[in-house]
Amino acid sequence: MTYELYYWDGIQGRGEFVRLALEEAGADYVDVARGDRGTPKMMDYIHGKHGYDMPFAPPFLKDGDMIVSHVANILHYLGPKLDLVPKDEKSRIFAHALQLTITDFVAEVHDTHHPISTADYYEDQKREAKARSKAFLKHRVPKFMGYFERIIAANPAKSGHTVGDALSYVDLSLFQIAEGLAYAFPRAMKNFDKDYPLVAELRDVVAKRPNIEAYLKSKRRLAFNESGIFRHYPDLDEDPA
């Protein structure tokens, strides 16, 4: 059965973490909002026109009569189905915890350009965004990326992956994080490969996966832009500390 992915058209955003998993697995899926009247169809679910199990916001996934919302929850659901997580329960729960950590980081990325309110334009909160970005680059990137560097190093399988001895959805998400940071903060991330060599190596391994490489070259992979999570505003970038 074809998976239906619901997310805003025109941006990678949070939906990209799910797309990467579906693309890597070669899963049959449709990006609903990119099709005819796709956005109204998506909003019908959010407004409860299809029943009680309405999602709060996109992304959400429809698999038959199952509606699964929130990126980490979607990937926790898809992981075993797409063979993108180890089979044992301990590893699956730990992978979910790592994905939730990525969820926290994505929220902090978003807040670099919208620290006050999503209802206001970036231009209305530039001073606050500058201060938030400075703290983010100095403290939060090292904290999160340093953590994932240690996770890869401590993996008992010594596989270069975050969980187990093979690629997981967490690896795919970490690839997206690394790519997004490079786009949003090219000056600040100048030393990324030196500071986080294991994360950088994993990023490169993911990029060379046949299905991912084909996806990145396709029209399905939208470019980063200033409407998504990762936005490049030169005023927010700075030289490495």
Coordinates of N, CA and C in Angstrom, one line a residue:
M1 N 0.8 -1.2 0.0 CA 0.0 0.0 0.0 C 0.9 1.3 0.0
T2 N 0.5 2.3 -0.7 CA 1.3 3.5 -0.9 C 1.1 4.3 0.4
Y3 N 2.3 4.8 1.0 CA 2.2 5.7 2.1 C 1.9 7.1 1.6
E4 N 1.1 7.8 2.4 CA 0.8 9.2 2.1 C 1.5 10.1 3.1
L5 N 2.4 10.9 2.6 CA 3.0 11.9 3.4 C 2.4 13.3 3.3
Y6 N 2.0 13.9 4.4 CA 1.4 15.2 4.4 C 2.3 16.2 5.0
Y7 N 2.7 17.2 4.2 CA 3.6 18.3 4.7 C 3.4 19.5 3.7
W8 N 3.8 20.6 4.2 CA 3.7 21.8 3.4 C 4.5 21.7 2.1
D9 N 3.9 22.2 1.0 CA 4.6 22.2 -0.3 C 5.6 23.4 -0.3
G10 N 6.7 23.2 -1.0 CA 7.7 24.3 -1.3 C 8.8 24.4 -0.3
I11 N 8.8 23.5 0.7 CA 9.9 23.6 1.7 C 10.3 22.1 2.1
Q12 N 11.6 22.0 2.5 CA 12.0 20.7 3.1 C 11.4 20.5 4.5
G13 N 11.7 21.5 5.4 CA 11.1 21.5 6.7 C 11.3 20.2 7.4
R14 N 10.4 20.0 8.4 CA 10.4 18.8 9.2 C 10.0 17.5 8.3
G15 N 9.3 17.8 7.3 CA 8.9 16.6 6.4 C 10.1 15.9 5.8
E16 N 11.2 16.6 5.6 CA 12.3 16.1 5.0 C 12.9 14.9 5.7
F17 N 12.8 14.9 7.0 CA 13.3 13.8 7.8 C 12.6 12.5 7.5
V18 N 11.3 12.6 7.2 CA 10.5 11.4 6.8 C 10.8 11.1 5.4
R19 N 10.9 12.1 4.5 CA 11.2 11.8 3.1 C 12.5 11.0 2.9
L20 N 13.5 11.4 3.7 CA 14.8 10.7 3.5 C 14.6 9.2 3.9
A21 N 13.9 8.9 4.9 CA 13.7 7.5 5.2 C 12.9 6.7 4.1
L22 N 11.9 7.3 3.6 CA 11.1 6.7 2.6 C 11.9 6.5 1.3
E23 N 12.7 7.5 1.0 CA 13.5 7.5 -0.2 C 14.6 6.4 -0.1
E24 N 15.3 6.4 1.1 CA 16.3 5.4 1.3 C 15.8 4.0 1.2
A25 N 14.6 3.7 1.7 CA 14.0 2.4 1.6 C 13.4 2.1 0.3
G26 N 13.3 3.0 -0.6 CA 12.6 2.8 -1.9 C 11.2 2.6 -1.7
A27 N 10.6 3.2 -0.7 CA 9.2 2.9 -0.4 C 8.3 3.7 -1.4
D28 N 7.1 3.1 -1.6 CA 6.1 3.7 -2.5 C 5.3 4.7 -1.7
Y29 N 5.5 6.0 -2.0 CA 4.8 7.0 -1.2 C 4.5 8.2 -2.2
V30 N 3.5 9.0 -1.7 CA 3.1 10.2 -2.4 C 3.2 11.4 -1.5
D31 N 3.7 12.5 -1.9 CA 3.8 13.7 -1.2 C 2.6 14.5 -1.5
V32 N 1.6 14.3 -0.7 CA 0.2 14.7 -1.0 C 0.1 16.2 -1.3
A33 N 0.6 17.0 -0.5 CA 0.5 18.5 -0.6 C 1.0 19.0 -1.9
R34 N 1.9 18.2 -2.6 CA 2.5 18.7 -3.9 C 1.6 18.3 -5.0
G35 N 0.5 17.6 -4.8 CA -0.4 17.2 -5.8 C -1.6 18.2 -5.9
D36 N -2.5 17.8 -6.8 CA -3.7 18.6 -7.0 C -4.6 18.7 -5.7
R37 N -4.8 19.9 -5.3 CA -5.6 20.2 -4.1 C -5.1 19.4 -2.9
G38 N -3.8 19.3 -2.9 CA -3.1 18.5 -1.8 C -3.2 19.2 -0.4
T39 N -3.0 20.5 -0.4 CA -3.0 21.3 0.8 C -4.4 21.2 1.5
P40 N -5.5 21.5 0.7 CA -6.8 21.4 1.3 C -7.1 20.0 1.9
K41 N -6.6 18.9 1.2 CA -6.7 17.6 1.7 C -6.0 17.4 3.0
M42 N -4.8 18.0 3.1 CA -4.1 17.9 4.4 C -4.8 18.7 5.5
M43 N -5.3 19.8 5.2 CA -6.0 20.6 6.2 C -7.3 19.9 6.7
D44 N -7.9 19.2 5.8 CA -9.1 18.4 6.2 C -8.8 17.5 7.4
Y45 N -7.7 16.8 7.3 CA -7.3 15.9 8.4 C -7.0 16.7 9.7
I46 N -6.3 17.8 9.6 CA -5.9 18.6 10.7 C -7.2 19.2 11.4
H47 N -8.2 19.5 10.6 CA -9.4 20.1 11.1 C -10.5 19.0 11.6
G48 N -10.0 17.8 11.6 CA -10.9 16.7 12.1 C -12.0 16.2 11.2
K49 N -11.9 16.5 9.9 CA -13.0 16.1 9.0 C -12.9 14.6 8.7
H50 N -11.8 14.0 9.1 CA -11.7 12.5 8.8 C -11.7 11.7 10.1
G51 N -12.1 12.4 11.2 CA -12.2 11.6 12.5 C -11.4 12.1 13.6
Y52 N -11.5 11.4 14.7 CA -10.9 11.7 16.0 C -9.4 11.8 16.0
D53 N -8.7 10.9 15.2 CA -7.3 10.9 15.3 C -6.6 11.9 14.4
M54 N -7.1 13.2 14.6 CA -6.6 14.3 13.8 C -5.2 14.7 14.3
P55 N -4.3 15.0 13.4 CA -3.0 15.4 13.8 C -3.0 16.9 14.2
F56 N -2.1 17.4 15.0 CA -2.0 18.8 15.4 C -1.5 19.6 14.3
A57 N -0.5 19.1 13.6 CA 0.1 19.8 12.5 C 0.9 18.8 11.6
P58 N 1.2 19.2 10.4 CA 2.1 18.4 9.6 C 3.6 18.5 10.1
P59 N 4.4 17.4 9.8 CA 4.1 16.3 9.0 C 3.3 15.2 9.7
F60 N 2.5 14.5 8.9 CA 1.9 13.3 9.4 C 1.8 12.3 8.2
L61 N 1.7 11.0 8.6 CA 1.8 9.9 7.6 C 0.5 9.1 7.7
K62 N 0.0 8.8 6.5 CA -1.2 7.9 6.5 C -0.8 6.6 5.9
D63 N -1.0 5.5 6.6 CA -0.7 4.2 6.2 C -2.0 3.3 6.3
G64 N -2.7 3.2 5.3 CA -4.0 2.6 5.4 C -4.9 3.4 6.2
D65 N -5.5 2.8 7.3 CA -6.3 3.6 8.2 C -5.6 4.2 9.4
M66 N -4.2 4.1 9.3 CA -3.4 4.6 10.4 C -2.9 6.0 10.1
I67 N -3.1 6.9 11.1 CA -2.5 8.3 10.9 C -1.5 8.4 12.0
V68 N -0.2 8.7 11.6 CA 0.9 8.9 12.5 C 1.4 10.3 12.4
S69 N 1.5 11.0 13.5 CA 2.0 12.4 13.4 C 3.3 12.6 14.2
H70 N 4.0 13.7 14.0 CA 5.2 14.1 14.6 C 6.4 13.2 14.1
V71 N 7.5 13.9 13.7 CA 8.6 13.3 13.0 C 9.1 12.1 13.7
A72 N 9.5 12.2 15.0 CA 10.1 11.1 15.7 C 9.1 9.9 15.8
N73 N 7.8 10.2 16.0 CA 6.8 9.2 16.1 C 6.6 8.5 14.8
I74 N 6.7 9.2 13.7 CA 6.5 8.6 12.3 C 7.7 7.7 12.1
L75 N 8.9 8.2 12.4 CA 10.1 7.4 12.1 C 10.2 6.1 13.1
H76 N 9.7 6.3 14.3 CA 9.6 5.1 15.2 C 8.6 4.1 14.6
Y77 N 7.6 4.5 14.0 CA 6.6 3.6 13.3 C 7.2 3.0 12.1
L78 N 7.8 3.8 11.3 CA 8.3 3.3 10.0 C 9.6 2.5 10.1
G79 N 10.4 2.8 11.1 CA 11.7 2.2 11.2 C 11.7 0.7 11.0
P80 N 10.9 -0.1 11.8 CA 10.9 -1.5 11.6 C 10.3 -1.9 10.2
K81 N 9.3 -1.2 9.7 CA 8.7 -1.5 8.4 C 9.7 -1.3 7.3
L82 N 10.6 -0.3 7.4 CA 11.5 0.0 6.3 C 12.9 -0.6 6.6
D83 N 13.1 -1.4 7.6 CA 14.3 -1.9 8.0 C 15.4 -0.9 8.2
L84 N 15.0 0.2 8.9 CA 15.9 1.3 9.2 C 16.1 1.5 10.7
V85 N 16.0 0.4 11.4 CA 16.3 0.4 12.9 C 16.6 -1.1 13.2
P86 N 17.5 -1.3 14.2 CA 17.7 -2.7 14.6 C 16.4 -3.3 15.2
K87 N 16.4 -4.6 15.1 CA 15.2 -5.3 15.5 C 14.9 -5.5 17.0
D88 N 16.0 -5.4 17.8 CA 15.8 -5.6 19.2 C 15.2 -4.3 19.9
E89 N 14.4 -4.6 20.9 CA 13.6 -3.5 21.5 C 14.5 -2.4 22.1
K90 N 15.6 -2.8 22.7 CA 16.5 -1.9 23.4 C 17.0 -0.9 22.4
S91 N 17.4 -1.4 21.2 CA 18.0 -0.5 20.2 C 16.9 0.4 19.6
R92 N 15.7 -0.1 19.4 CA 14.6 0.7 18.9 C 14.2 1.8 19.8
I93 N 14.2 1.5 21.1 CA 13.9 2.6 22.0 C 15.0 3.6 22.1
F94 N 16.2 3.2 22.0 CA 17.3 4.1 22.0 C 17.4 5.0 20.8
A95 N 17.1 4.4 19.6 CA 17.0 5.1 18.4 C 15.9 6.2 18.5
H96 N 14.8 5.9 19.1 CA 13.7 6.8 19.3 C 14.2 8.0 20.1
A97 N 14.9 7.7 21.2 CA 15.4 8.7 22.1 C 16.4 9.6 21.3
L98 N 17.2 9.1 20.5 CA 18.1 9.9 19.7 C 17.4 10.8 18.7
Q99 N 16.3 10.3 18.1 CA 15.5 11.1 17.2 C 14.7 12.2 18.0
L100 N 14.3 11.9 19.2 CA 13.7 13.0 20.0 C 14.7 14.1 20.3
T101 N 16.0 13.7 20.5 CA 17.0 14.7 20.7 C 17.2 15.5 19.5
I102 N 17.2 14.9 18.3 CA 17.2 15.7 17.1 C 16.0 16.6 17.0
T103 N 14.9 16.2 17.4 CA 13.7 17.0 17.4 C 13.9 18.3 18.3
D104 N 14.5 18.1 19.4 CA 14.8 19.2 20.3 C 15.8 20.2 19.5
F105 N 16.8 19.6 18.9 CA 17.7 20.5 18.2 C 17.1 21.2 17.0
V106 N 16.2 20.6 16.3 CA 15.5 21.3 15.2 C 14.7 22.4 15.7
A107 N 14.1 22.3 16.8 CA 13.3 23.4 17.4 C 14.3 24.6 17.7
E108 N 15.5 24.3 18.2 CA 16.4 25.4 18.5 C 17.0 26.0 17.2
V109 N 17.1 25.2 16.2 CA 17.5 25.8 14.9 C 16.4 26.8 14.4
H110 N 15.2 26.4 14.5 CA 14.1 27.3 14.1 C 14.1 28.6 14.9
D111 N 14.4 28.5 16.2 CA 14.3 29.7 17.0 C 15.5 30.6 16.8
T112 N 16.5 30.2 16.0 CA 17.5 31.2 15.7 C 17.0 32.4 14.8
H113 N 16.0 32.1 14.0 CA 15.5 33.1 13.1 C 14.1 33.6 13.6
H114 N 13.5 32.8 14.5 CA 12.2 33.3 15.0 C 12.2 33.1 16.5
P115 N 13.0 33.8 17.2 CA 13.1 33.6 18.7 C 11.9 34.1 19.5
I116 N 11.2 35.1 18.9 CA 10.1 35.7 19.7 C 8.7 35.0 19.4
S117 N 8.4 35.0 18.1 CA 7.1 34.5 17.7 C 7.1 34.1 16.2
T118 N 6.4 33.0 15.9 CA 6.3 32.6 14.5 C 5.3 33.4 13.8
A119 N 4.5 34.2 14.6 CA 3.5 35.1 14.0 C 4.1 36.4 13.4
D120 N 5.4 36.6 13.8 CA 6.1 37.8 13.3 C 7.1 37.4 12.3
Y121 N 7.4 38.4 11.3 CA 8.5 38.1 10.4 C 9.8 38.2 11.0
Y122 N 10.8 37.5 10.4 CA 12.2 37.6 10.8 C 12.6 39.0 11.0
E123 N 12.3 39.9 10.0 CA 12.7 41.3 10.0 C 12.2 42.0 11.3
D124 N 11.1 41.5 11.9 CA 10.6 42.2 13.1 C 11.3 41.7 14.4
Q125 N 12.2 40.8 14.3 CA 12.9 40.3 15.5 C 14.4 40.0 15.2
K126 N 15.0 40.8 14.3 CA 16.3 40.6 13.9 C 17.3 40.7 15.1
R127 N 17.1 41.7 15.9 CA 18.0 41.9 17.0 C 18.0 40.7 17.9
E128 N 16.8 40.2 18.3 CA 16.7 39.0 19.1 C 17.3 37.8 18.4
A129 N 17.0 37.7 17.1 CA 17.5 36.6 16.3 C 19.1 36.5 16.3
K130 N 19.7 37.7 16.2 CA 21.1 37.8 16.3 C 21.7 37.3 17.6
A131 N 21.1 37.7 18.7 CA 21.5 37.2 20.0 C 21.3 35.7 20.2
R132 N 20.1 35.3 19.7 CA 19.8 33.8 19.9 C 20.8 33.0 19.0
S133 N 21.1 33.4 17.8 CA 22.0 32.7 16.9 C 23.4 32.6 17.5
K134 N 23.8 33.7 18.1 CA 25.2 33.8 18.7 C 25.3 32.7 19.8
A135 N 24.3 32.7 20.6 CA 24.3 31.7 21.7 C 24.2 30.3 21.2
F136 N 23.3 30.1 20.1 CA 23.1 28.8 19.5 C 24.4 28.3 19.0
L137 N 25.2 29.1 18.2 CA 26.4 28.7 17.6 C 27.5 28.4 18.6
K138 N 27.5 29.2 19.7 CA 28.6 29.1 20.7 C 28.4 27.9 21.6
H139 N 27.1 27.7 22.0 CA 26.8 26.7 23.0 C 26.0 25.5 22.6
R140 N 25.0 25.7 21.8 CA 24.1 24.6 21.5 C 24.5 23.7 20.4
V141 N 25.2 24.2 19.3 CA 25.7 23.3 18.3 C 26.8 22.4 18.9
P142 N 27.8 22.9 19.6 CA 28.7 22.0 20.2 C 28.1 21.0 21.2
K143 N 27.1 21.4 21.9 CA 26.5 20.5 22.9 C 25.8 19.3 22.1
F144 N 25.0 19.6 21.1 CA 24.3 18.6 20.4 C 25.2 17.8 19.5
M145 N 26.0 18.5 18.7 CA 26.9 17.7 17.7 C 28.0 16.9 18.5
G146 N 28.4 17.5 19.6 CA 29.4 16.8 20.4 C 28.8 15.5 21.0
Y147 N 27.5 15.6 21.4 CA 26.8 14.4 21.9 C 26.7 13.3 20.8
F148 N 26.3 13.7 19.6 CA 26.2 12.7 18.5 C 27.6 12.2 18.1
E149 N 28.6 13.0 18.2 CA 30.0 12.5 18.0 C 30.4 11.4 19.0
R150 N 30.0 11.6 20.2 CA 30.3 10.6 21.3 C 29.4 9.4 21.1
I151 N 28.2 9.5 20.6 CA 27.3 8.4 20.4 C 27.9 7.5 19.3
I152 N 28.4 8.1 18.2 CA 29.0 7.3 17.2 C 30.2 6.6 17.7
A153 N 31.0 7.3 18.4 CA 32.3 6.7 18.9 C 32.0 5.6 19.9
A154 N 30.9 5.7 20.7 CA 30.7 4.7 21.7 C 29.8 3.5 21.3
N155 N 29.3 3.6 20.0 CA 28.5 2.5 19.5 C 29.3 1.2 19.6
P156 N 28.8 0.2 20.4 CA 29.5 -1.1 20.6 C 29.8 -1.8 19.2
A157 N 29.0 -1.5 18.2 CA 29.2 -2.2 16.9 C 30.4 -1.6 16.2
K158 N 30.9 -0.4 16.6 CA 32.0 0.3 15.9 C 31.8 0.3 14.4
S159 N 30.5 0.7 14.1 CA 30.1 0.7 12.7 C 30.2 2.0 12.0
G160 N 30.4 3.1 12.7 CA 30.3 4.4 12.2 C 28.9 5.0 12.1
H161 N 27.9 4.2 12.6 CA 26.5 4.6 12.7 C 26.1 4.9 14.1
T162 N 25.0 5.6 14.2 CA 24.5 6.0 15.6 C 24.0 4.8 16.4
V163 N 23.3 3.9 15.7 CA 22.7 2.7 16.4 C 23.0 1.5 15.6
G164 N 23.5 0.4 16.2 CA 23.6 -0.9 15.6 C 24.8 -0.8 14.5
D165 N 24.7 -1.9 13.7 CA 25.8 -2.1 12.7 C 25.4 -1.7 11.3
A166 N 24.2 -1.0 11.1 CA 23.8 -0.7 9.8 C 23.1 0.7 9.8
L167 N 22.8 1.2 8.7 CA 22.1 2.5 8.6 C 20.8 2.5 9.2
S168 N 20.5 3.6 10.0 CA 19.2 3.8 10.6 C 18.6 5.1 10.2
Y169 N 17.3 5.3 10.6 CA 16.7 6.6 10.3 C 17.4 7.7 11.1
V170 N 18.0 7.4 12.2 CA 18.7 8.4 12.9 C 19.9 8.9 12.1
D171 N 20.6 8.0 11.4 CA 21.7 8.5 10.6 C 21.2 9.4 9.5
L172 N 20.1 9.1 8.9 CA 19.5 9.9 7.8 C 19.2 11.3 8.4
S173 N 18.6 11.3 9.5 CA 18.3 12.6 10.1 C 19.5 13.4 10.5
L174 N 20.5 12.7 11.0 CA 21.8 13.5 11.3 C 22.4 14.0 10.0
F175 N 22.3 13.3 8.9 CA 22.8 13.8 7.6 C 22.0 15.1 7.3
Q176 N 20.7 15.2 7.5 CA 19.9 16.4 7.2 C 20.3 17.5 8.1
I177 N 20.6 17.2 9.4 CA 21.1 18.2 10.3 C 22.4 18.9 9.8
A178 N 23.3 18.0 9.5 CA 24.6 18.5 9.0 C 24.5 19.3 7.8
E179 N 23.7 18.9 6.8 CA 23.5 19.6 5.6 C 22.8 21.0 5.9
G180 N 21.8 20.9 6.7 CA 21.1 22.2 7.0 C 22.0 23.2 7.7
L181 N 22.8 22.8 8.7 CA 23.7 23.7 9.3 C 24.7 24.3 8.4
A182 N 25.2 23.5 7.4 CA 26.1 24.1 6.4 C 25.5 25.1 5.5
Y183 N 24.2 24.9 5.3 CA 23.4 25.9 4.5 C 23.2 27.2 5.3
A184 N 22.7 27.0 6.5 CA 22.3 28.2 7.3 C 23.4 29.0 7.8
F185 N 24.5 28.3 8.2 CA 25.6 29.0 8.8 C 27.0 28.6 8.2
P186 N 27.2 28.9 6.9 CA 28.4 28.4 6.2 C 29.7 28.9 6.9
R187 N 29.7 30.1 7.4 CA 30.9 30.6 8.1 C 31.1 29.9 9.4
A188 N 30.1 29.8 10.2 CA 30.3 29.2 11.5 C 30.6 27.7 11.4
M189 N 30.2 27.1 10.3 CA 30.4 25.6 10.2 C 31.6 25.3 9.4
K190 N 32.5 26.3 9.2 CA 33.7 26.1 8.4 C 34.6 24.9 8.9
N191 N 34.6 24.8 10.2 CA 35.4 23.7 10.8 C 34.6 22.5 11.2
F192 N 33.4 22.4 10.7 CA 32.5 21.3 11.1 C 33.2 19.9 11.0
D193 N 33.8 19.6 9.9 CA 34.4 18.3 9.6 C 35.6 18.0 10.6
K194 N 36.3 19.1 11.0 CA 37.4 18.9 11.9 C 36.9 18.7 13.3
D195 N 35.8 19.5 13.7 CA 35.3 19.5 15.0 C 34.5 18.2 15.3
Y196 N 33.8 17.7 14.3 CA 32.9 16.6 14.4 C 33.2 15.5 13.3
P197 N 34.4 14.9 13.3 CA 34.8 14.1 12.2 C 33.9 12.9 12.0
L198 N 33.4 12.3 13.1 CA 32.6 11.1 12.9 C 31.2 11.4 12.3
V199 N 30.6 12.6 12.8 CA 29.4 13.0 12.2 C 29.6 13.4 10.7
A200 N 30.7 14.0 10.4 CA 31.0 14.4 9.0 C 31.1 13.2 8.1
E201 N 31.8 12.2 8.7 CA 32.0 10.9 7.9 C 30.7 10.2 7.7
L202 N 29.8 10.2 8.7 CA 28.5 9.6 8.5 C 27.7 10.4 7.5
R203 N 27.7 11.7 7.5 CA 27.1 12.5 6.5 C 27.5 12.1 5.1
D204 N 28.8 11.9 4.9 CA 29.2 11.6 3.6 C 28.8 10.2 3.2
V205 N 28.8 9.3 4.1 CA 28.4 7.9 3.9 C 26.9 7.9 3.4
V206 N 26.1 8.7 4.1 CA 24.6 8.7 3.8 C 24.5 9.3 2.4
A207 N 25.2 10.4 2.1 CA 25.1 11.1 0.8 C 25.4 10.1 -0.4
K208 N 26.3 9.1 -0.1 CA 26.7 8.2 -1.2 C 25.8 7.0 -1.3
R209 N 24.8 6.8 -0.4 CA 23.9 5.7 -0.5 C 23.2 5.8 -1.9
P210 N 23.0 4.8 -2.7 CA 22.5 4.9 -4.0 C 21.1 5.6 -4.1
N211 N 20.2 5.2 -3.2 CA 18.9 5.8 -3.2 C 18.9 7.2 -2.8
I212 N 19.7 7.5 -1.8 CA 19.8 8.9 -1.3 C 20.5 9.8 -2.4
E213 N 21.6 9.3 -3.0 CA 22.3 10.0 -4.0 C 21.3 10.4 -5.2
A214 N 20.5 9.4 -5.6 CA 19.6 9.6 -6.6 C 18.5 10.6 -6.2
Y215 N 18.1 10.5 -5.0 CA 17.1 11.5 -4.5 C 17.6 12.9 -4.5
L216 N 18.8 13.1 -4.0 CA 19.4 14.4 -3.9 C 19.6 15.1 -5.3
K217 N 19.7 14.3 -6.3 CA 19.8 14.8 -7.7 C 18.5 15.0 -8.3
S218 N 17.4 14.5 -7.7 CA 16.1 14.6 -8.3 C 15.3 15.8 -8.0
K219 N 14.2 16.1 -8.7 CA 13.4 17.2 -8.5 C 12.6 17.1 -7.2
R220 N 12.5 15.9 -6.7 CA 11.8 15.6 -5.4 C 12.5 16.3 -4.2
R221 N 13.8 16.4 -4.3 CA 14.6 17.0 -3.3 C 14.6 18.6 -3.5
L222 N 13.8 19.2 -2.7 CA 13.7 20.7 -2.8 C 14.9 21.3 -2.2
A223 N 15.3 22.5 -2.7 CA 16.5 23.2 -2.2 C 16.1 23.8 -0.9
F224 N 17.1 24.0 0.0 CA 17.0 24.8 1.2 C 16.5 26.2 0.8
N225 N 15.7 26.8 1.6 CA 15.3 28.2 1.3 C 14.9 28.9 2.5
E226 N 14.6 30.2 2.4 CA 14.3 31.0 3.6 C 12.9 30.9 4.1
S227 N 12.2 29.8 3.7 CA 10.9 29.6 4.3 C 10.9 28.3 5.2
G228 N 12.0 27.6 5.2 CA 12.1 26.4 5.9 C 12.6 26.5 7.3
I229 N 13.1 25.4 7.9 CA 13.7 25.3 9.2 C 15.1 25.9 9.1
F230 N 15.9 25.5 8.2 CA 17.3 26.0 8.0 C 17.2 27.2 7.1
R231 N 17.5 28.4 7.6 CA 17.5 29.6 6.7 C 18.9 30.3 6.8
H232 N 19.3 30.7 5.7 CA 20.6 31.4 5.6 C 20.3 32.9 5.6
Y233 N 20.5 33.5 6.8 CA 20.5 35.0 6.9 C 21.9 35.4 7.2
P234 N 22.6 36.1 6.3 CA 24.0 36.4 6.6 C 24.3 37.2 7.9
D235 N 23.3 37.9 8.4 CA 23.5 38.7 9.6 C 23.5 37.7 10.8
L236 N 23.1 36.5 10.7 CA 23.0 35.6 11.8 C 24.3 34.7 11.8
D237 N 25.0 34.6 10.7 CA 26.2 33.8 10.6 C 27.4 34.5 11.1
E238 N 28.4 33.8 11.5 CA 29.6 34.4 12.0 C 30.8 33.4 11.9
D239 N 32.0 33.9 12.1 CA 33.2 33.1 12.0 C 33.2 32.1 13.2
P240 N 33.8 31.0 13.0 CA 33.9 30.0 14.1 C 34.5 30.6 15.3
A241 N 34.1 30.1 16.5 CA 34.6 30.6 17.7 C 36.1 30.2 17.9

